[in-house]
Structures are given as structure tokens and as C-alpha cells.
């Protein structure tokens, strides 16, 4: 059962989360309504953008988590609930706590296991598959034949920083699909914000031409691992499960020639 805490007013979020009794306020549904907490009983409650939850609602939700029971608005009888909680946010909750916008006790209650989702620029090897998926999906939605993504376009997509993450990639692919002059997406079809400046990663030469989308993804995965290992190619080979000689061969194949010392990486 999912609920977005950032897309509702304070009063509507309260009724959606806790439910209400009949006649508890003007416009209340006859017979009342169970909230998302009750609806998730025996299952999972997913609260998206939990960092947007109003401060005065947070202790009420904390009580639900601690006592495993909920009271509908306008009722005094608590109802037992048992659910698994998954919460998501794009905010830094530690900073929100420091600035008084999120309760410390609730923070520790909901942050038992943290699963940070890396940005798209941190998992560039996903870009080719995502781009192809979006082209196929959007072509079907708009009643258009799918376009082929040229190697030059894919190379530019792989080198963009994607501040808007996957939503930005999806919008770019949709814009290109709708404005493409032919069956192939070329550099001329790229939006200005992509062509304005996509510098190659510092310390490496540009990708050689003629690579397939899969090879470009492999190249980017190796490049990302080199950064993560700070240029330690022995560690890169270990993490990738490759022989060190294979790593050197792939560096040469993909044009990933080191232009600075390994210690500087």
C-alpha cells in the first residue's frame, strides 16, 4: 500500500494515513474510511517522500510504529495493525533533524536499514539498456516506429552527468523520438542541454568510435570501477573478477589510457 507524503495537504495526508470515522468532519464519507495504515495490515506500507511529512504528524505516526495500533480520526478505539514499513526520501534526513524539520526519534525508528539508491551517473552501465527501453516504450505509447540509437548518440548519453537522473534520460529519449527526422537518432536530434557540454571524464581519452552499446556500457563500468578503486588496477581486476592482463587489454581496447599517474586517480 503506497502513499506519497509530499503530494497531499496536511489534512488530506492525515485522513489518508490514519482514516476517519463517520461524521468526524464536514464531507466525511458515510461509514467512515480506513486509512493506508489499516489497509497495509498484514502487508507492507510504502511511504514515499517521508521527509515531507508535517512535523506535527510525525509523533502520531511514531506512536503507530511503537504501539502497533492506530486510531481513526474521530474515534477513541485503537485498532491493532501489523505491517512492514518501507520509506523513501530525496532529502538528507540527518540534516532535516539538525534543522528541526524531522523528529530524531522517528528518524531512528524508520532508518533501521538504509538502502541508498545511486544516481544515474554512478551507474552509467545502465544507460544503454534504459535508453533502449524508453525508446520502445515511448514509441508504442505515441504510435511511432522505434528509432535506432546511433553509436555517437549513445556515447554522448554515456558521458552526460544526468543531474535529473532517470527522469531526465526518459525526457531526452522522448524528445528525440518525437523530433527525429529519420529512423536513426543522430547527434542532431539531441536536445541542446545534452550537446552544450558533456566533457570526457578527467584523466581519460575519448571513447574510440565504432563501439556497440554493450561495449560502451562495459567501458563505462570499468571506468567507474577505476575511479572507485582510485586507480588501483589490481583491485579493479579483483572486483571485476578479471585477470589483470585482461583489464589492461580492455583499457587499450576502449581507449581508457591513463593520462595521469595512478596515485592521482
PDB file of C-alpha atoms in Angstrom:
ATOM      1  CA  UNK A   1       0.000   0.000   0.000  1.00  0.00           C
ATOM      2  CA  UNK A   2       1.664   3.225  -1.162  1.00  0.00           C
ATOM      3  CA  UNK A   3       1.214   6.840  -0.094  1.00  0.00           C
ATOM      4  CA  UNK A   4       3.178   9.919  -1.165  1.00  0.00           C
ATOM      5  CA  UNK A   5       3.622  12.234   1.820  1.00  0.00           C
ATOM      6  CA  UNK A   6       4.688  15.122  -0.381  1.00  0.00           C
ATOM      7  CA  UNK A   7       1.729  15.201  -2.739  1.00  0.00           C
ATOM      8  CA  UNK A   8      -1.078  15.926  -0.238  1.00  0.00           C
ATOM      9  CA  UNK A   9      -2.104  18.756   2.067  1.00  0.00           C
ATOM     10  CA  UNK A  10      -1.645  18.251   5.809  1.00  0.00           C
ATOM     11  CA  UNK A  11      -5.344  17.466   6.452  1.00  0.00           C
ATOM     12  CA  UNK A  12      -5.704  15.147   3.479  1.00  0.00           C
ATOM     13  CA  UNK A  13      -2.495  13.310   4.371  1.00  0.00           C
ATOM     14  CA  UNK A  14      -3.810  12.794   7.910  1.00  0.00           C
ATOM     15  CA  UNK A  15      -7.089  11.245   6.736  1.00  0.00           C
ATOM     16  CA  UNK A  16      -5.357   9.153   4.055  1.00  0.00           C
ATOM     17  CA  UNK A  17      -2.847   7.826   6.556  1.00  0.00           C
ATOM     18  CA  UNK A  18      -4.996   7.251   9.657  1.00  0.00           C
ATOM     19  CA  UNK A  19      -8.521   7.051   8.207  1.00  0.00           C
ATOM     20  CA  UNK A  20     -11.569   8.648   9.848  1.00  0.00           C
ATOM     21  CA  UNK A  21     -14.900   7.876  11.478  1.00  0.00           C
ATOM     22  CA  UNK A  22     -18.270   8.809  10.024  1.00  0.00           C
ATOM     23  CA  UNK A  23     -19.177  12.413  10.796  1.00  0.00           C
ATOM     24  CA  UNK A  24     -15.706  13.294  12.079  1.00  0.00           C
ATOM     25  CA  UNK A  25     -15.581  16.333   9.793  1.00  0.00           C
ATOM     26  CA  UNK A  26     -17.624  18.041   7.095  1.00  0.00           C
ATOM     27  CA  UNK A  27     -17.607  15.944   3.970  1.00  0.00           C
ATOM     28  CA  UNK A  28     -16.558  12.749   5.713  1.00  0.00           C
ATOM     29  CA  UNK A  29     -17.692   9.634   3.877  1.00  0.00           C
ATOM     30  CA  UNK A  30     -20.681   7.775   5.300  1.00  0.00           C
ATOM     31  CA  UNK A  31     -19.444   4.858   7.313  1.00  0.00           C
ATOM     32  CA  UNK A  32     -16.015   6.418   7.619  1.00  0.00           C
ATOM     33  CA  UNK A  33     -12.870   5.289   5.828  1.00  0.00           C
ATOM     34  CA  UNK A  34      -9.939   3.149   6.804  1.00  0.00           C
ATOM     35  CA  UNK A  35      -6.538   4.736   6.209  1.00  0.00           C
ATOM     36  CA  UNK A  36      -3.498   3.418   4.422  1.00  0.00           C
ATOM     37  CA  UNK A  37      -2.047   2.147   7.697  1.00  0.00           C
ATOM     38  CA  UNK A  38      -5.041  -0.132   8.233  1.00  0.00           C
ATOM     39  CA  UNK A  39      -5.082  -1.111   4.578  1.00  0.00           C
ATOM     40  CA  UNK A  40      -1.473  -2.288   4.912  1.00  0.00           C
ATOM     41  CA  UNK A  41      -2.272  -4.577   7.860  1.00  0.00           C
ATOM     42  CA  UNK A  42      -0.615  -7.916   7.161  1.00  0.00           C
ATOM     43  CA  UNK A  43       1.453  -6.438   4.335  1.00  0.00           C
ATOM     44  CA  UNK A  44       3.723  -3.515   3.520  1.00  0.00           C
ATOM     45  CA  UNK A  45       3.170   0.236   3.813  1.00  0.00           C
ATOM     46  CA  UNK A  46       5.338   2.282   1.446  1.00  0.00           C
ATOM     47  CA  UNK A  47       5.642   5.957   2.375  1.00  0.00           C
ATOM     48  CA  UNK A  48       7.246   7.913  -0.430  1.00  0.00           C
ATOM     49  CA  UNK A  49       8.841  11.267   0.421  1.00  0.00           C
ATOM     50  CA  UNK A  50       8.578  10.633   4.156  1.00  0.00           C
ATOM     51  CA  UNK A  51      10.758  13.692   4.688  1.00  0.00           C
ATOM     52  CA  UNK A  52       7.765  15.804   3.601  1.00  0.00           C
ATOM     53  CA  UNK A  53       5.565  14.543   6.456  1.00  0.00           C
ATOM     54  CA  UNK A  54       4.417  17.547   8.561  1.00  0.00           C
ATOM     55  CA  UNK A  55       6.252  17.804  11.872  1.00  0.00           C
ATOM     56  CA  UNK A  56       3.059  17.640  13.961  1.00  0.00           C
ATOM     57  CA  UNK A  57       2.027  14.336  12.331  1.00  0.00           C
ATOM     58  CA  UNK A  58       5.338  12.648  12.986  1.00  0.00           C
ATOM     59  CA  UNK A  59       4.737  11.818  16.689  1.00  0.00           C
ATOM     60  CA  UNK A  60       1.356  10.321  15.782  1.00  0.00           C
ATOM     61  CA  UNK A  61       2.959   8.081  13.189  1.00  0.00           C
ATOM     62  CA  UNK A  62       5.783   7.219  15.581  1.00  0.00           C
ATOM     63  CA  UNK A  63       3.177   6.036  18.112  1.00  0.00           C
ATOM     64  CA  UNK A  64       1.669   3.762  15.460  1.00  0.00           C
ATOM     65  CA  UNK A  65       5.070   2.221  14.827  1.00  0.00           C
ATOM     66  CA  UNK A  66       5.794   1.763  18.514  1.00  0.00           C
ATOM     67  CA  UNK A  67       2.382   0.543  19.684  1.00  0.00           C
ATOM     68  CA  UNK A  68       1.308  -1.271  16.507  1.00  0.00           C
ATOM     69  CA  UNK A  69      -2.134   0.287  16.701  1.00  0.00           C
ATOM     70  CA  UNK A  70      -3.913   3.177  15.017  1.00  0.00           C
ATOM     71  CA  UNK A  71      -6.874   5.402  15.847  1.00  0.00           C
ATOM     72  CA  UNK A  72      -9.031   6.774  13.067  1.00  0.00           C
ATOM     73  CA  UNK A  73      -9.797  10.499  13.185  1.00  0.00           C
ATOM     74  CA  UNK A  74     -12.879  10.958  15.385  1.00  0.00           C
ATOM     75  CA  UNK A  75     -12.514   7.614  17.170  1.00  0.00           C
ATOM     76  CA  UNK A  76     -11.063   6.649  20.548  1.00  0.00           C
ATOM     77  CA  UNK A  77     -10.883   2.904  19.966  1.00  0.00           C
ATOM     78  CA  UNK A  78      -7.440   1.815  18.774  1.00  0.00           C
ATOM     79  CA  UNK A  79      -7.185  -0.832  16.067  1.00  0.00           C
ATOM     80  CA  UNK A  80      -4.301  -3.307  16.077  1.00  0.00           C
ATOM     81  CA  UNK A  81      -2.161  -3.308  12.943  1.00  0.00           C
ATOM     82  CA  UNK A  82       0.860  -5.293  11.846  1.00  0.00           C
ATOM     83  CA  UNK A  83       2.722  -4.122   8.776  1.00  0.00           C
ATOM     84  CA  UNK A  84       6.175  -3.787   7.280  1.00  0.00           C
ATOM     85  CA  UNK A  85       7.301  -0.203   6.605  1.00  0.00           C
ATOM     86  CA  UNK A  86       9.338   0.919   3.612  1.00  0.00           C
ATOM     87  CA  UNK A  87      10.030   4.637   3.354  1.00  0.00           C
ATOM     88  CA  UNK A  88      11.792   6.729   0.714  1.00  0.00           C
ATOM     89  CA  UNK A  89      13.026  10.296   0.561  1.00  0.00           C
ATOM     90  CA  UNK A  90      15.246  12.509  -1.569  1.00  0.00           C
ATOM     91  CA  UNK A  91      16.140  14.615   1.462  1.00  0.00           C
ATOM     92  CA  UNK A  92      19.073  14.240   3.826  1.00  0.00           C
ATOM     93  CA  UNK A  93      17.098  13.277   6.931  1.00  0.00           C
ATOM     94  CA  UNK A  94      20.080  13.811   9.225  1.00  0.00           C
ATOM     95  CA  UNK A  95      20.224  17.423   8.108  1.00  0.00           C
ATOM     96  CA  UNK A  96      16.451  17.702   8.410  1.00  0.00           C
ATOM     97  CA  UNK A  97      16.778  16.528  12.029  1.00  0.00           C
ATOM     98  CA  UNK A  98      19.539  19.055  12.722  1.00  0.00           C
ATOM     99  CA  UNK A  99      17.399  21.856  11.289  1.00  0.00           C
ATOM    100  CA  UNK A 100      14.324  20.823  13.289  1.00  0.00           C
ATOM    101  CA  UNK A 101      12.169  19.635  10.396  1.00  0.00           C
ATOM    102  CA  UNK A 102      12.223  15.928  11.220  1.00  0.00           C
ATOM    103  CA  UNK A 103      11.990  14.252  14.617  1.00  0.00           C
ATOM    104  CA  UNK A 104      15.097  12.467  15.820  1.00  0.00           C
ATOM    105  CA  UNK A 105      13.131   9.638  17.416  1.00  0.00           C
ATOM    106  CA  UNK A 106      11.198   8.973  14.227  1.00  0.00           C
ATOM    107  CA  UNK A 107      14.407   9.120  12.209  1.00  0.00           C
ATOM    108  CA  UNK A 108      15.959   6.344  14.279  1.00  0.00           C
ATOM    109  CA  UNK A 109      12.727   4.352  14.136  1.00  0.00           C
ATOM    110  CA  UNK A 110      12.481   4.359  10.328  1.00  0.00           C
ATOM    111  CA  UNK A 111      16.178   4.174   9.425  1.00  0.00           C
ATOM    112  CA  UNK A 112      16.887   0.648  10.634  1.00  0.00           C
ATOM    113  CA  UNK A 113      18.182  -0.462   7.233  1.00  0.00           C
ATOM    114  CA  UNK A 114      19.231   2.202   4.729  1.00  0.00           C
ATOM    115  CA  UNK A 115      19.375   1.451   1.013  1.00  0.00           C
ATOM    116  CA  UNK A 116      20.900   4.439  -0.805  1.00  0.00           C
ATOM    117  CA  UNK A 117      19.993   4.476  -4.500  1.00  0.00           C
ATOM    118  CA  UNK A 118      22.952   5.648  -6.617  1.00  0.00           C
ATOM    119  CA  UNK A 119      22.421   8.425  -9.131  1.00  0.00           C
ATOM    120  CA  UNK A 120      22.376   7.557 -12.828  1.00  0.00           C
ATOM    121  CA  UNK A 121      25.877   8.982 -13.334  1.00  0.00           C
ATOM    122  CA  UNK A 122      27.108   6.460 -10.751  1.00  0.00           C
ATOM    123  CA  UNK A 123      25.698   3.534 -12.745  1.00  0.00           C
ATOM    124  CA  UNK A 124      26.300   4.582 -16.309  1.00  0.00           C
ATOM    125  CA  UNK A 125      26.396   0.971 -17.475  1.00  0.00           C
ATOM    126  CA  UNK A 126      22.577   1.006 -17.107  1.00  0.00           C
ATOM    127  CA  UNK A 127      22.162   3.847 -19.629  1.00  0.00           C
ATOM    128  CA  UNK A 128      22.140   1.793 -22.888  1.00  0.00           C
ATOM    129  CA  UNK A 129      19.511  -0.635 -21.621  1.00  0.00           C
ATOM    130  CA  UNK A 130      17.386   2.161 -20.149  1.00  0.00           C
ATOM    131  CA  UNK A 131      17.616   4.252 -23.310  1.00  0.00           C
ATOM    132  CA  UNK A 132      16.524   1.321 -25.495  1.00  0.00           C
ATOM    133  CA  UNK A 133      13.700   0.515 -23.084  1.00  0.00           C
ATOM    134  CA  UNK A 134      12.403   4.095 -23.108  1.00  0.00           C
ATOM    135  CA  UNK A 135      12.538   4.307 -26.904  1.00  0.00           C
ATOM    136  CA  UNK A 136      10.491   1.110 -27.275  1.00  0.00           C
ATOM    137  CA  UNK A 137       8.044   2.102 -24.540  1.00  0.00           C
ATOM    138  CA  UNK A 138       7.514   5.662 -25.792  1.00  0.00           C
ATOM    139  CA  UNK A 139       7.266   4.628 -29.444  1.00  0.00           C
ATOM    140  CA  UNK A 140       4.405   2.297 -28.549  1.00  0.00           C
ATOM    141  CA  UNK A 141       2.713   4.997 -26.465  1.00  0.00           C
ATOM    142  CA  UNK A 142       2.901   7.588 -29.256  1.00  0.00           C
ATOM    143  CA  UNK A 143       2.132   5.165 -32.075  1.00  0.00           C
ATOM    144  CA  UNK A 144       5.530   5.647 -33.710  1.00  0.00           C
ATOM    145  CA  UNK A 145       8.071   3.156 -35.031  1.00  0.00           C
ATOM    146  CA  UNK A 146      11.041   2.733 -32.654  1.00  0.00           C
ATOM    147  CA  UNK A 147      14.210   4.563 -33.637  1.00  0.00           C
ATOM    148  CA  UNK A 148      17.719   3.165 -33.602  1.00  0.00           C
ATOM    149  CA  UNK A 149      20.193   4.911 -31.328  1.00  0.00           C
ATOM    150  CA  UNK A 150      23.443   5.659 -33.130  1.00  0.00           C
ATOM    151  CA  UNK A 151      26.794   4.910 -31.513  1.00  0.00           C
ATOM    152  CA  UNK A 152      27.638   8.632 -31.432  1.00  0.00           C
ATOM    153  CA  UNK A 153      24.419   9.426 -29.561  1.00  0.00           C
ATOM    154  CA  UNK A 154      24.957   6.602 -27.091  1.00  0.00           C
ATOM    155  CA  UNK A 155      28.491   7.790 -26.449  1.00  0.00           C
ATOM    156  CA  UNK A 156      27.164  11.294 -25.687  1.00  0.00           C
ATOM    157  CA  UNK A 157      24.476   9.867 -23.395  1.00  0.00           C
ATOM    158  CA  UNK A 158      27.093   7.846 -21.536  1.00  0.00           C
ATOM    159  CA  UNK A 159      29.199  10.969 -20.896  1.00  0.00           C
ATOM    160  CA  UNK A 160      26.371  13.250 -19.715  1.00  0.00           C
ATOM    161  CA  UNK A 161      26.153  13.876 -15.939  1.00  0.00           C
ATOM    162  CA  UNK A 162      22.345  13.403 -15.730  1.00  0.00           C
ATOM    163  CA  UNK A 163      21.517  15.782 -12.863  1.00  0.00           C
ATOM    164  CA  UNK A 164      17.850  14.808 -13.349  1.00  0.00           C
ATOM    165  CA  UNK A 165      18.663  11.081 -13.183  1.00  0.00           C
ATOM    166  CA  UNK A 166      16.354   8.601 -14.929  1.00  0.00           C
ATOM    167  CA  UNK A 167      13.514  11.112 -15.398  1.00  0.00           C
ATOM    168  CA  UNK A 168      15.889  13.324 -17.378  1.00  0.00           C
ATOM    169  CA  UNK A 169      17.004  10.376 -19.527  1.00  0.00           C
ATOM    170  CA  UNK A 170      13.394   9.455 -20.219  1.00  0.00           C
ATOM    171  CA  UNK A 171      12.541  13.039 -21.228  1.00  0.00           C
ATOM    172  CA  UNK A 172      15.559  13.218 -23.529  1.00  0.00           C
ATOM    173  CA  UNK A 173      14.623   9.970 -25.273  1.00  0.00           C
ATOM    174  CA  UNK A 174      11.020  11.143 -25.683  1.00  0.00           C
ATOM    175  CA  UNK A 175      12.112  14.489 -27.125  1.00  0.00           C
ATOM    176  CA  UNK A 176      14.436  12.770 -29.591  1.00  0.00           C
ATOM    177  CA  UNK A 177      11.786  10.239 -30.616  1.00  0.00           C
ATOM    178  CA  UNK A 178       9.192  12.951 -31.294  1.00  0.00           C
ATOM    179  CA  UNK A 179      11.515  15.209 -33.290  1.00  0.00           C
ATOM    180  CA  UNK A 180      13.736  12.696 -35.116  1.00  0.00           C
ATOM    181  CA  UNK A 181      13.873  13.215 -38.868  1.00  0.00           C
ATOM    182  CA  UNK A 182      14.593   9.579 -39.671  1.00  0.00           C
ATOM    183  CA  UNK A 183      14.757   6.042 -38.279  1.00  0.00           C
ATOM    184  CA  UNK A 184      18.146   6.693 -36.649  1.00  0.00           C
ATOM    185  CA  UNK A 185      18.727   9.040 -33.727  1.00  0.00           C
ATOM    186  CA  UNK A 186      21.743  11.198 -34.544  1.00  0.00           C
ATOM    187  CA  UNK A 187      23.658  13.925 -32.716  1.00  0.00           C
ATOM    188  CA  UNK A 188      21.466  16.481 -34.470  1.00  0.00           C
ATOM    189  CA  UNK A 189      18.447  15.062 -32.614  1.00  0.00           C
ATOM    190  CA  UNK A 190      19.959  15.572 -29.152  1.00  0.00           C
ATOM    191  CA  UNK A 191      18.454  18.378 -27.044  1.00  0.00           C
ATOM    192  CA  UNK A 192      20.676  21.469 -26.541  1.00  0.00           C
ATOM    193  CA  UNK A 193      21.262  20.739 -22.859  1.00  0.00           C
ATOM    194  CA  UNK A 194      22.946  17.457 -23.807  1.00  0.00           C
ATOM    195  CA  UNK A 195      25.046  18.837 -26.651  1.00  0.00           C
ATOM    196  CA  UNK A 196      26.004  22.029 -24.795  1.00  0.00           C
ATOM    197  CA  UNK A 197      28.759  20.320 -22.865  1.00  0.00           C
ATOM    198  CA  UNK A 198      29.496  16.722 -21.984  1.00  0.00           C
ATOM    199  CA  UNK A 199      33.220  16.642 -21.254  1.00  0.00           C
ATOM    200  CA  UNK A 200      35.012  13.338 -21.037  1.00  0.00           C
ATOM    201  CA  UNK A 201      35.848  12.114 -17.561  1.00  0.00           C
ATOM    202  CA  UNK A 202      39.101  13.693 -16.333  1.00  0.00           C
ATOM    203  CA  UNK A 203      42.181  11.578 -16.882  1.00  0.00           C
ATOM    204  CA  UNK A 204      40.875   9.509 -19.795  1.00  0.00           C
ATOM    205  CA  UNK A 205      40.826   9.931 -23.521  1.00  0.00           C
ATOM    206  CA  UNK A 206      37.583   9.993 -25.504  1.00  0.00           C
ATOM    207  CA  UNK A 207      35.933   6.708 -26.375  1.00  0.00           C
ATOM    208  CA  UNK A 208      37.048   5.185 -29.658  1.00  0.00           C
ATOM    209  CA  UNK A 209      34.462   5.153 -32.401  1.00  0.00           C
ATOM    210  CA  UNK A 210      32.619   2.089 -33.584  1.00  0.00           C
ATOM    211  CA  UNK A 211      31.801   0.617 -30.168  1.00  0.00           C
ATOM    212  CA  UNK A 212      28.466  -1.062 -29.684  1.00  0.00           C
ATOM    213  CA  UNK A 213      26.098  -0.007 -26.912  1.00  0.00           C
ATOM    214  CA  UNK A 214      27.142  -3.043 -24.866  1.00  0.00           C
ATOM    215  CA  UNK A 215      30.823  -2.212 -25.320  1.00  0.00           C
ATOM    216  CA  UNK A 216      30.170   1.384 -24.293  1.00  0.00           C
ATOM    217  CA  UNK A 217      28.427   0.122 -21.155  1.00  0.00           C
ATOM    218  CA  UNK A 218      31.363  -2.203 -20.387  1.00  0.00           C
ATOM    219  CA  UNK A 219      33.790   0.676 -20.919  1.00  0.00           C
ATOM    220  CA  UNK A 220      31.868   2.892 -18.522  1.00  0.00           C
ATOM    221  CA  UNK A 221      31.663   0.120 -15.909  1.00  0.00           C
ATOM    222  CA  UNK A 222      35.448  -0.299 -15.996  1.00  0.00           C
ATOM    223  CA  UNK A 223      35.974   3.469 -15.844  1.00  0.00           C
ATOM    224  CA  UNK A 224      33.640   3.747 -12.824  1.00  0.00           C
ATOM    225  CA  UNK A 225      35.474   0.900 -11.060  1.00  0.00           C
ATOM    226  CA  UNK A 226      38.841   2.569 -11.703  1.00  0.00           C
ATOM    227  CA  UNK A 227      37.544   5.709 -10.023  1.00  0.00           C
ATOM    228  CA  UNK A 228      36.130   3.687  -7.099  1.00  0.00           C
ATOM    229  CA  UNK A 229      39.478   1.921  -6.617  1.00  0.00           C
ATOM    230  CA  UNK A 230      41.430   5.172  -7.040  1.00  0.00           C
ATOM    231  CA  UNK A 231      43.418   3.795  -9.958  1.00  0.00           C
ATOM    232  CA  UNK A 232      44.467   0.554  -8.256  1.00  0.00           C
ATOM    233  CA  UNK A 233      44.193  -1.790 -11.239  1.00  0.00           C
ATOM    234  CA  UNK A 234      44.909  -4.858  -9.112  1.00  0.00           C
ATOM    235  CA  UNK A 235      41.829  -4.039  -7.023  1.00  0.00           C
ATOM    236  CA  UNK A 236      39.836  -3.242 -10.191  1.00  0.00           C
ATOM    237  CA  UNK A 237      40.664  -6.685 -11.590  1.00  0.00           C
ATOM    238  CA  UNK A 238      39.732  -8.354  -8.289  1.00  0.00           C
ATOM    239  CA  UNK A 239      36.357  -6.628  -8.027  1.00  0.00           C
ATOM    240  CA  UNK A 240      35.502  -7.304 -11.663  1.00  0.00           C
ATOM    241  CA  UNK A 241      36.648 -10.928 -11.422  1.00  0.00           C
ATOM    242  CA  UNK A 242      39.132 -10.463 -14.273  1.00  0.00           C
ATOM    243  CA  UNK A 243      42.816 -11.144 -14.732  1.00  0.00           C
ATOM    244  CA  UNK A 244      44.917  -8.003 -14.517  1.00  0.00           C
ATOM    245  CA  UNK A 245      46.178  -8.634 -18.046  1.00  0.00           C
ATOM    246  CA  UNK A 246      42.553  -8.670 -19.232  1.00  0.00           C
ATOM    247  CA  UNK A 247      41.925  -5.329 -17.575  1.00  0.00           C
ATOM    248  CA  UNK A 248      44.945  -3.832 -19.374  1.00  0.00           C
ATOM    249  CA  UNK A 249      43.707  -5.275 -22.661  1.00  0.00           C
ATOM    250  CA  UNK A 250      40.291  -3.731 -22.159  1.00  0.00           C
ATOM    251  CA  UNK A 251      41.827  -0.364 -21.244  1.00  0.00           C
ATOM    252  CA  UNK A 252      43.607  -0.396 -24.572  1.00  0.00           C
ATOM    253  CA  UNK A 253      40.553  -1.616 -26.485  1.00  0.00           C
ATOM    254  CA  UNK A 254      38.243   1.022 -25.040  1.00  0.00           C
ATOM    255  CA  UNK A 255      40.701   3.906 -25.206  1.00  0.00           C
ATOM    256  CA  UNK A 256      40.902   4.271 -21.436  1.00  0.00           C
ATOM    257  CA  UNK A 257      44.543   5.294 -21.484  1.00  0.00           C
ATOM    258  CA  UNK A 258      45.607   6.811 -18.193  1.00  0.00           C
ATOM    259  CA  UNK A 259      46.830  10.354 -18.720  1.00  0.00           C
ATOM    260  CA  UNK A 260      47.672  10.905 -15.063  1.00  0.00           C
ATOM    261  CA  UNK A 261      49.515   8.714 -12.589  1.00  0.00           C
ATOM    262  CA  UNK A 262      47.604   6.032 -10.712  1.00  0.00           C
ATOM    263  CA  UNK A 263      48.316   7.787  -7.423  1.00  0.00           C
ATOM    264  CA  UNK A 264      46.473  10.893  -8.655  1.00  0.00           C
ATOM    265  CA  UNK A 265      43.412   8.817  -9.566  1.00  0.00           C
TER     266      UNK A 265
END
